[in-house]
CSV table of C-alpha atoms in Angstrom, one decimal:
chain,number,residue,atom,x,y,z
P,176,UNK,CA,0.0,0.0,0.0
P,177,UNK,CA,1.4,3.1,-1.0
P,178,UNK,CA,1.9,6.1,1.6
P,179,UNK,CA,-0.7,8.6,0.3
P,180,UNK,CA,-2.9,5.9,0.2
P,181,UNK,CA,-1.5,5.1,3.6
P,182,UNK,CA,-2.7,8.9,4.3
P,183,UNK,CA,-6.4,8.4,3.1
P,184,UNK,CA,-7.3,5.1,4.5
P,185,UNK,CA,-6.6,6.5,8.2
P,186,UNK,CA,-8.0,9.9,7.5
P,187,UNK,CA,-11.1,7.6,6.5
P,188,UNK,CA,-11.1,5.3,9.8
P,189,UNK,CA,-10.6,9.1,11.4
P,190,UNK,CA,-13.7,10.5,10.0
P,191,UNK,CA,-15.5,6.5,10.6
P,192,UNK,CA,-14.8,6.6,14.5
P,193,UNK,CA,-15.5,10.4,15.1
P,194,UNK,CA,-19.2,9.8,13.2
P,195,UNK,CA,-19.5,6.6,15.2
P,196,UNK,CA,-18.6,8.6,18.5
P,197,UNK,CA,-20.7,11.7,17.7
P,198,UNK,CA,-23.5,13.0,15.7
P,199,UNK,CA,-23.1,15.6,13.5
P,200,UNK,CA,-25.4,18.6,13.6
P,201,UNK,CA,-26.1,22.0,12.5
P,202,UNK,CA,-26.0,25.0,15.5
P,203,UNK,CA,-24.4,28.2,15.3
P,204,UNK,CA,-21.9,30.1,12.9
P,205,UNK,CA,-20.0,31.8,15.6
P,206,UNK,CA,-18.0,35.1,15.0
P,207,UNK,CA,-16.3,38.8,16.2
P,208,UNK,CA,-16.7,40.8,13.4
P,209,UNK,CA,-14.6,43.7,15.2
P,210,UNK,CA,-11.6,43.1,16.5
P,211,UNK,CA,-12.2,42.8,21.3
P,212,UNK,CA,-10.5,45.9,22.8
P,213,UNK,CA,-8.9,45.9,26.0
P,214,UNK,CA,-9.4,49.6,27.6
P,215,UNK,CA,-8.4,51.0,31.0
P,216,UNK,CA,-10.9,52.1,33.3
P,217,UNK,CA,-11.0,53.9,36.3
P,218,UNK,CA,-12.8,50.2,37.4
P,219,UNK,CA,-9.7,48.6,35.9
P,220,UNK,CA,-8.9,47.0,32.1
P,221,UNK,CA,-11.6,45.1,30.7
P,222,UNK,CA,-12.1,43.9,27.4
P,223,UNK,CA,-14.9,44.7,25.1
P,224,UNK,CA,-16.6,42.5,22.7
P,225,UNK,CA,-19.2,41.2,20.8
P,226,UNK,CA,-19.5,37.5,19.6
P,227,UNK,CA,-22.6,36.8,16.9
P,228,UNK,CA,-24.4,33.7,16.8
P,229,UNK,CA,-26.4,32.9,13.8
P,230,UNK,CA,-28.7,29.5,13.7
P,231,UNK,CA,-28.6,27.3,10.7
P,232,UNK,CA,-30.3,24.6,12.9
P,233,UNK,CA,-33.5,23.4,11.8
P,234,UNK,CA,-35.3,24.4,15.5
P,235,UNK,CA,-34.6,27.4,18.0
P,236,UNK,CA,-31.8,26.7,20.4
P,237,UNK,CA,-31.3,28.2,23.5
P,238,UNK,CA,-27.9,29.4,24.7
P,239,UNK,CA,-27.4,28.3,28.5
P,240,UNK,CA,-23.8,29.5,28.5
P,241,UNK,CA,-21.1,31.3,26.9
P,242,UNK,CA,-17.4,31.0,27.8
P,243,UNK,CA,-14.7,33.2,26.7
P,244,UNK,CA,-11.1,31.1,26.2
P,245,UNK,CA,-7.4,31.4,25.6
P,246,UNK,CA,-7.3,29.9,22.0
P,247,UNK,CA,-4.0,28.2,23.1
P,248,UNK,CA,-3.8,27.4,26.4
P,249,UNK,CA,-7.8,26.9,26.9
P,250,UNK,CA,-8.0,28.9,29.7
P,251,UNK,CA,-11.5,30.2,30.9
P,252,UNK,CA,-11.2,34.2,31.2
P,253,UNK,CA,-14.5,34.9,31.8
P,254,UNK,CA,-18.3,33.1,31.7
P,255,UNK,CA,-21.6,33.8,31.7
P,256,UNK,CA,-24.8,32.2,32.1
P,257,UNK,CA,-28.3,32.6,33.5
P,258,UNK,CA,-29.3,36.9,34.2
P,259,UNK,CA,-25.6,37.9,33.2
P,260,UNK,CA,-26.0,35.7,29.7
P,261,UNK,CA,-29.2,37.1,29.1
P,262,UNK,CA,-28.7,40.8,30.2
P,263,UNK,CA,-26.0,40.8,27.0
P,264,UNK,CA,-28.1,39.4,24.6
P,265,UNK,CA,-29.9,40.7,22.1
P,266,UNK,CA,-31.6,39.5,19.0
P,267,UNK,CA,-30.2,41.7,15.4
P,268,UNK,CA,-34.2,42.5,14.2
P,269,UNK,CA,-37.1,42.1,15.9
P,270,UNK,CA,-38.0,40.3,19.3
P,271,UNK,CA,-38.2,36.9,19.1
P,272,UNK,CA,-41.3,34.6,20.1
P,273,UNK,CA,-39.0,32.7,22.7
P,274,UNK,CA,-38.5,34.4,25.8
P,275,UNK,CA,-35.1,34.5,26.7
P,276,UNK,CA,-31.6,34.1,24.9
P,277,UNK,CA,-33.1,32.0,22.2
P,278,UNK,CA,-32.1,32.4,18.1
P,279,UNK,CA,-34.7,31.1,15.6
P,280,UNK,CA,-33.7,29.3,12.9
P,281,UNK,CA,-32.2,31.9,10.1
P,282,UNK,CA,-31.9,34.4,12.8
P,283,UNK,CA,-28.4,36.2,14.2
P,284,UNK,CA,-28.1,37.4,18.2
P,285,UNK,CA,-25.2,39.3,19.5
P,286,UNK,CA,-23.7,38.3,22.8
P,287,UNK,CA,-22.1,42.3,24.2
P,288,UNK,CA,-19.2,40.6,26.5
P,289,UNK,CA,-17.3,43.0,29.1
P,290,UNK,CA,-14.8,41.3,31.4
P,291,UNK,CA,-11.7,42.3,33.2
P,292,UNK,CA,-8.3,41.2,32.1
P,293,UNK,CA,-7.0,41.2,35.6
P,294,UNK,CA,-3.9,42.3,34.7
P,295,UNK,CA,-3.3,39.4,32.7
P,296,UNK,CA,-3.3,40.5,29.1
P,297,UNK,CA,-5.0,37.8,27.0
P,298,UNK,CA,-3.6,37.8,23.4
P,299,UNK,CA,-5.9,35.4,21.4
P,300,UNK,CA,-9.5,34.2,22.5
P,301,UNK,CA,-12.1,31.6,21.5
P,302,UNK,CA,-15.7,31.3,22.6
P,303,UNK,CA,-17.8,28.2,24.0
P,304,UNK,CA,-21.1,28.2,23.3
P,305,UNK,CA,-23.3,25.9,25.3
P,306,UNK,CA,-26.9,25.5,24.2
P,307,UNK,CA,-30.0,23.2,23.8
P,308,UNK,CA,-32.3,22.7,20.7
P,309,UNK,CA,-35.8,23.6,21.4
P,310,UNK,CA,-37.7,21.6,22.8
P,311,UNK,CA,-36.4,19.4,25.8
P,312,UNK,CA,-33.3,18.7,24.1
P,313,UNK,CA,-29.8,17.9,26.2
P,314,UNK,CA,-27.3,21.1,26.0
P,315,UNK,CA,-24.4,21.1,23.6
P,316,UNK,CA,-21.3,23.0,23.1
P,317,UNK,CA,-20.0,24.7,19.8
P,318,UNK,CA,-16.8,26.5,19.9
P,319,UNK,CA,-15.2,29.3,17.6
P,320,UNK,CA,-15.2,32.9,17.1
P,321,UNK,CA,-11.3,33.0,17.6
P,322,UNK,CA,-10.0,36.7,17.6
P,323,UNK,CA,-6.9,38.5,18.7
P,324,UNK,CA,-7.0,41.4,21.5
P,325,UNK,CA,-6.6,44.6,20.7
P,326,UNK,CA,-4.6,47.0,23.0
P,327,UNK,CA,-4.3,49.9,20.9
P,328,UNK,CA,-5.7,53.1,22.6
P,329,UNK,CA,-3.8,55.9,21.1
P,330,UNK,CA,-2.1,58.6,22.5
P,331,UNK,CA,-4.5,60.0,25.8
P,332,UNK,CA,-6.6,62.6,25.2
P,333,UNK,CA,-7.4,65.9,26.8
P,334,UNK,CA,-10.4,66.9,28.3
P,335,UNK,CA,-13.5,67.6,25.8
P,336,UNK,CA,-15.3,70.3,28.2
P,337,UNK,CA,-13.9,72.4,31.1
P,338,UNK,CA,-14.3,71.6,34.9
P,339,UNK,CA,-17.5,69.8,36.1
P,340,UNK,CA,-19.3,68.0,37.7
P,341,UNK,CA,-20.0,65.9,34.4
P,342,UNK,CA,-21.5,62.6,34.4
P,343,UNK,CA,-20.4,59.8,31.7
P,344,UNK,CA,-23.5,58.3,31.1
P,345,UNK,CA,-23.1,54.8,29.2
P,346,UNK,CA,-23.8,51.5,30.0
P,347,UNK,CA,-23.6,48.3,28.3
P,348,UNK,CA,-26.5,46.9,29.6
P,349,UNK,CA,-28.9,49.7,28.1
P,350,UNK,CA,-30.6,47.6,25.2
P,351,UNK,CA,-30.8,51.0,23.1
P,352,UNK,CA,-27.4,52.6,24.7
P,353,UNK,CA,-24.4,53.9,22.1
P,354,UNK,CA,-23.1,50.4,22.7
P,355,UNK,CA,-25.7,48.2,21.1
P,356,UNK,CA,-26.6,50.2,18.2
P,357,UNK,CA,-25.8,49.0,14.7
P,358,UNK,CA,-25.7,50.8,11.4
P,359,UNK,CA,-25.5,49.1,8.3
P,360,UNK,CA,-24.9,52.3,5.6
P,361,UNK,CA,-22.2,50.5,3.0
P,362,UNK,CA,-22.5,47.0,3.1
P,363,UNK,CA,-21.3,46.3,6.9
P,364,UNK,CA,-22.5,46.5,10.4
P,365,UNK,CA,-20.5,48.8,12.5
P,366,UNK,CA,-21.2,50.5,15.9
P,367,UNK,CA,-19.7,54.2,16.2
P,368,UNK,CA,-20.7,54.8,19.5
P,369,UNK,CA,-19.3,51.8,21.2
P,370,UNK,CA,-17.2,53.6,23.2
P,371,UNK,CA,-19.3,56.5,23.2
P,372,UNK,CA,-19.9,58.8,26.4
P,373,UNK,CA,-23.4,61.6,26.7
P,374,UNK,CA,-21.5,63.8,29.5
P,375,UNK,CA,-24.4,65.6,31.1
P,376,UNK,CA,-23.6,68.6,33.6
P,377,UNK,CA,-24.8,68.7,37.1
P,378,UNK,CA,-24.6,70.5,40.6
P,379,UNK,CA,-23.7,69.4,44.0
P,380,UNK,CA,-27.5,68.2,44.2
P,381,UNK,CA,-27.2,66.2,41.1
P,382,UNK,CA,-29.7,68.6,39.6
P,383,UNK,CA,-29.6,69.1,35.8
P,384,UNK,CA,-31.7,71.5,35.0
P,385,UNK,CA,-32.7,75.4,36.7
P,386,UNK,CA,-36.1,75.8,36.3
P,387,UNK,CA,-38.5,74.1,33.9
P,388,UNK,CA,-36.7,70.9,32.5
P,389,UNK,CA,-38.9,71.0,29.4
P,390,UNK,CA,-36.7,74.3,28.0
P,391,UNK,CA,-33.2,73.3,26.8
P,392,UNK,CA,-31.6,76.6,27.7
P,393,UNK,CA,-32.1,75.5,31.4
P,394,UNK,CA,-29.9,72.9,31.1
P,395,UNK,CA,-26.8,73.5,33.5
P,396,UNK,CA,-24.7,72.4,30.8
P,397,UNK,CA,-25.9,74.2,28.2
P,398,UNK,CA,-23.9,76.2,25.9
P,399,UNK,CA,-20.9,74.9,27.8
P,400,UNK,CA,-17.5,75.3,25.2
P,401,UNK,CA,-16.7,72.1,24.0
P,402,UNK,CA,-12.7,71.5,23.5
P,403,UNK,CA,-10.7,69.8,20.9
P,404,UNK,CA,-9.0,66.8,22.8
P,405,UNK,CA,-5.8,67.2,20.6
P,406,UNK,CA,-3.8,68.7,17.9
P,407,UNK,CA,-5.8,67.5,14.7
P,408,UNK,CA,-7.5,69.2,11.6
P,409,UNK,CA,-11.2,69.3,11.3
P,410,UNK,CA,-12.5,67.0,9.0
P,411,UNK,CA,-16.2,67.8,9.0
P,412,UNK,CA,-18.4,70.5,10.4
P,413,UNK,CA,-22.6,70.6,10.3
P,414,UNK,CA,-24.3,74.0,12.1
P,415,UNK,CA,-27.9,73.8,9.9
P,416,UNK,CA,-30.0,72.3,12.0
P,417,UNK,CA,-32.5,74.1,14.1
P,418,UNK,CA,-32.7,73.4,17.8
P,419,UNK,CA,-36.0,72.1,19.4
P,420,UNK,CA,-37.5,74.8,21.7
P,421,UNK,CA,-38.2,71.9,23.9
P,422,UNK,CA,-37.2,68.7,25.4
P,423,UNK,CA,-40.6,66.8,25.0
P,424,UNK,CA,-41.3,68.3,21.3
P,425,UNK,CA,-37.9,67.4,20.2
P,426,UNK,CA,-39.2,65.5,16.5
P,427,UNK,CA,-38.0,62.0,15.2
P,428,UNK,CA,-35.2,62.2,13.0
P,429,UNK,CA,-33.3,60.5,9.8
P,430,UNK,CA,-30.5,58.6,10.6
P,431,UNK,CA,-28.2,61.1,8.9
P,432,UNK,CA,-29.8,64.2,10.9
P,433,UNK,CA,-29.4,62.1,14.4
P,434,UNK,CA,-26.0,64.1,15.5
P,435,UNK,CA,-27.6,67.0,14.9
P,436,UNK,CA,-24.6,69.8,14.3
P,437,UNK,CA,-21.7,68.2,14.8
P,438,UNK,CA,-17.7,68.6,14.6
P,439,UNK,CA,-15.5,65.9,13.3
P,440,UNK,CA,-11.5,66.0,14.1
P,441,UNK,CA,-9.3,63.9,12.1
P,442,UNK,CA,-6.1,63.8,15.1
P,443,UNK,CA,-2.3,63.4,14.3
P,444,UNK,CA,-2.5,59.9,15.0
P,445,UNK,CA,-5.5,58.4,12.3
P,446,UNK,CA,-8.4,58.3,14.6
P,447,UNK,CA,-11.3,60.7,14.5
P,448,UNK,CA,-13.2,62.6,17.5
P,449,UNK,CA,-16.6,63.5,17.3
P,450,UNK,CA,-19.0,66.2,19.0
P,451,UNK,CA,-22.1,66.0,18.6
P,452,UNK,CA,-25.8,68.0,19.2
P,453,UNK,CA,-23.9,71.3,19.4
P,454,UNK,CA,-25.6,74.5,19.7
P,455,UNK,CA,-27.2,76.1,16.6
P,456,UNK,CA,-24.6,78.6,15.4
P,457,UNK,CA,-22.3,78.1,17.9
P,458,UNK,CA,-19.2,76.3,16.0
P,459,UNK,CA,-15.8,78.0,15.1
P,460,UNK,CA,-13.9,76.2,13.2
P,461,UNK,CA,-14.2,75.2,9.6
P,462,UNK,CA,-13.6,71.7,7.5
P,463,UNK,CA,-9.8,71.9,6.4
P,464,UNK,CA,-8.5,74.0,10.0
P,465,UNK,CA,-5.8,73.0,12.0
P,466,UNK,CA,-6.9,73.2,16.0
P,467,UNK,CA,-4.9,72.6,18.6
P,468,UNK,CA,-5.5,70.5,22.1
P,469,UNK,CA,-8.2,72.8,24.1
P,470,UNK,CA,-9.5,75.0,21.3
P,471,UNK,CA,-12.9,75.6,21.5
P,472,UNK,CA,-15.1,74.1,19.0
P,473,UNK,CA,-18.3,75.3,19.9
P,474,UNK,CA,-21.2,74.8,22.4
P,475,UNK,CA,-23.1,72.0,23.7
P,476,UNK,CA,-26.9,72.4,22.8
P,477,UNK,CA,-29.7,70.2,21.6
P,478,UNK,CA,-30.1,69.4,18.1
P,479,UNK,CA,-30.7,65.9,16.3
P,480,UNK,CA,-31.6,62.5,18.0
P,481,UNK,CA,-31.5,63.9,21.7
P,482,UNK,CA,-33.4,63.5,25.0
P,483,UNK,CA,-32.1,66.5,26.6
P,484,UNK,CA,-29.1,68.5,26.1
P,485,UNK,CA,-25.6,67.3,26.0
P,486,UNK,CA,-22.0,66.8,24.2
P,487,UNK,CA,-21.7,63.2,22.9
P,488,UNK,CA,-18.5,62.3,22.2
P,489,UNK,CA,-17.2,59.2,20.7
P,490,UNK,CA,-13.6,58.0,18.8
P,491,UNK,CA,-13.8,56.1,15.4
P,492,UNK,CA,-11.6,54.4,13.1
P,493,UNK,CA,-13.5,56.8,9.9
P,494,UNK,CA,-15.0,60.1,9.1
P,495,UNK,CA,-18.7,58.7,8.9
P,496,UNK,CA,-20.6,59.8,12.0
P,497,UNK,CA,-22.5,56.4,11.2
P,498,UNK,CA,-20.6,54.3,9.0
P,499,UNK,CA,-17.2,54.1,11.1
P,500,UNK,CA,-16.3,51.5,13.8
P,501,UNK,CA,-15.8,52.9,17.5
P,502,UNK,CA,-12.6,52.7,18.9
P,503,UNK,CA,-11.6,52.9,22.2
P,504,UNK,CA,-9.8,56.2,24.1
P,505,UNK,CA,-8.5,57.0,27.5
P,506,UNK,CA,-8.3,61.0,28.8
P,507,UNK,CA,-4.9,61.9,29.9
P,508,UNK,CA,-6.5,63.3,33.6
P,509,UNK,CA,-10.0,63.6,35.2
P,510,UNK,CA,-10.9,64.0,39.3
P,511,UNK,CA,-12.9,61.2,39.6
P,512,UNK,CA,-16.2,62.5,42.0
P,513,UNK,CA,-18.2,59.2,42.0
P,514,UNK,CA,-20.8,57.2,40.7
P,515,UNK,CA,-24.5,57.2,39.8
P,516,UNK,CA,-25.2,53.5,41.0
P,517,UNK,CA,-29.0,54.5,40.0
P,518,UNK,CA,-29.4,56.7,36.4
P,519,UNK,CA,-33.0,57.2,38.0
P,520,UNK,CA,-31.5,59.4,40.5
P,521,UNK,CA,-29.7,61.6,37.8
P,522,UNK,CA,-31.7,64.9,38.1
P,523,UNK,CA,-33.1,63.8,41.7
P,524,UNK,CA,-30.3,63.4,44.0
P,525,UNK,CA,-26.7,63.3,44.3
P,526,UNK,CA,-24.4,60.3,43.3
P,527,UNK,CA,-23.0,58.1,45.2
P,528,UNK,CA,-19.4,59.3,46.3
P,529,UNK,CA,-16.3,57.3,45.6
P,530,UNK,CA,-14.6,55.1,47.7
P,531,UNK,CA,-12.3,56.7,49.6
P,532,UNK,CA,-9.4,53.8,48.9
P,533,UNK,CA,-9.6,55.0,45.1
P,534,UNK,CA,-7.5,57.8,44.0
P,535,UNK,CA,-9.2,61.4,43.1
P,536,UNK,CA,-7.0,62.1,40.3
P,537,UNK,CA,-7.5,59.8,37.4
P,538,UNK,CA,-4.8,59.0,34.5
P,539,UNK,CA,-4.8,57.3,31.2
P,540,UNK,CA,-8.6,55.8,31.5
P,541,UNK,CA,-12.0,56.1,30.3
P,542,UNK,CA,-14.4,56.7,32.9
P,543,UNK,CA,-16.3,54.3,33.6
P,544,UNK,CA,-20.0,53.9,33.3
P,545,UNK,CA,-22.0,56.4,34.8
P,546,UNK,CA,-18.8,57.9,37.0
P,547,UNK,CA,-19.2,61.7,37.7
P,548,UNK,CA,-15.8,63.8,37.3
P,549,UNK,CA,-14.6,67.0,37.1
P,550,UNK,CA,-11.8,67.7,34.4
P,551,UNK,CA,-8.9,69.5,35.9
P,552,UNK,CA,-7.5,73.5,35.2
């Protein structure tokens, strides 16, 4: 018997014992379209991801668990199952008839995955998937989506408004927050505002507004300058778009209208910054100008896609306020005040101070969710 067929005859008992040892069946195509980033944050490095899971099973199936592994020494970085699981999930389209993290056949969910590193500094992960075919059947396990970590975070930025307090309002648990929101403009999925932040101003009391919260002139952050982060060239300016003259009456909007006027940066280093729902007739610089770090760009208002006035701010990889991939930043220095443990408090009452074992001065981070700082002189 020659080698090669040598080769094929024990490739065939190969394939013979593994069918005799397992059935075969169709579950999910697992995958990370974007590249996981590892980010510092003032609640220590975590990495951010999302892994997609679409069905070409012939029933629903049910994940029960989703593990996140080192591709080459299989260790388990981080798991979830049962509320945490099914907190992240989320069908692409509309609800499903299932309750729970269930994907009908033909149909793709998104698993949003935050976890700390530890200090530990994965390099390449993979993801087990253990689920059961509806209905009744025993759980199996599928593994893939294999992707490297990304540490790049670019040089830190400066601050994108002046003193404070300012709350960072995100949170990857919102089902409608920056961090969950596809747009598909040019033939792929991205999400811009994955690392996007909605810093609201507020006093001592945590109030937000003065007076009636329905007019967005009595919001305490209103017409507050908003600051180029670094030494970059202004890519792309819009100050058309007429201002609501109130919160509730604030129309619905095209997708292209929802950043209202807006001011893109292109920094030194490739990424792009962008400020959004400025104030009508407030912006100062023009497409093609060179600013430098702390220059102001113009005023935080409400215009476009907003429920109430603030500067959102996000970092891409493109000029497209929607067709661009969010990448993460850190700002080179922020006193960090606390914590809104509660967003139904925001407006109502004060945060929730921090612990007095962390550090006041903050360096190299992105706040994290919901943290209240003050930016520095």
């Amino acid at each position: 018997m020659s080698s090669m067929t040598s080769l094929w005859f024990a490739g065939l008992l190969a394939i013979s014992w593994q069918a005799g040892t397992a059935r075969l069946r169709q579950s999910f195509d697992l995958s990370v379209p974007d590249t996981p980033h590892a980010t510092s944050t003032d609640a220590g490095e975590q990495v951010f991801e999302e892994l997609h899971l679409t069905n070409f099973a012939g029933t629903p199936l049910r994940l029960a668990r989703v593990d996140v592994v080192d591709a080459r020494s299989g260790r388990v970085w981080a798991s979830f199952a049962g509320d945490a699981l099914a907190r992240r999930f989320a069908l692409v389209g509309p609800p499903g008839q299932e309750p729970g993290a269930v994907v009908a056949p033909g149909r793709r969910g998104v698993v949003y995955l935050e976890w700390p590193t530890q200090g530990q500094h994965p390099q390449t992960l993979e993801h087990v998937v253990t689920y059961a075919a509806l209905p009744g059947a025993a759980t199996d396990t599928v593994r893939g989506g294999v992707a490297a970590v990304s540490y790049e975070l670019g040089p830190p930025l400066g601050p994108p408004l002046r003193g404070g307090p300012w709350v960072a309002i995100h949170s990857a648990d919102w089902p409608r927050g920056h961090r969950r929101v596809f747009n598909t403009v040019d033939g792929k999925a991205r999400i811009p505002g994955r690392f996007a932040i909605d810093w609201v101003r507020v006093d001592a009391a945590g109030r937000t507004v003065r007076g009636d919260p329905d007019v967005p002139r009595n919001a305490l952050g209103y017409g507050a300058e908003v600051l180029a982060v670094a030494d970059a060239t202004v890519a792309t300016v819009r100050d058309t778009m007429a201002e609501s003259p109130s919160v509730a009456g604030n129309p619905k909007h095209s997708l292209d209208e929802d950043a209202g006027n807006y001011v893109t940066l292109h920094l030194d280093d490739g990424r792009y910054a962008f400020y959004e729902h400025l104030r009508p007739g407030s912006i100062r610089v023009q497409p093609g100008q060179r600013v430098h770090r702390g220059d102001e760009l113009g005023e935080l208002g409400f215009t476009g896609a907003s429920t109430g006035p603030h500067l959102h701010f996000h970092v891409s990889d493109g000029p497209s306020t929607v067709g661009s991939e969010g990448r993460p930043f850190v700002l080179e220095a922020f006193d960090l005040l606390g914590r809104y443990e509660d967003m139904g408090r925001l407006g109502k009452a004060g945060w929730t101070p921090r612990p007095t074992q962390e550090a006041a001065r903050r360096h190299d981070e992105w706040p994290a969710e919901n943290a209240v700082v003050r930016f520095p002189d």
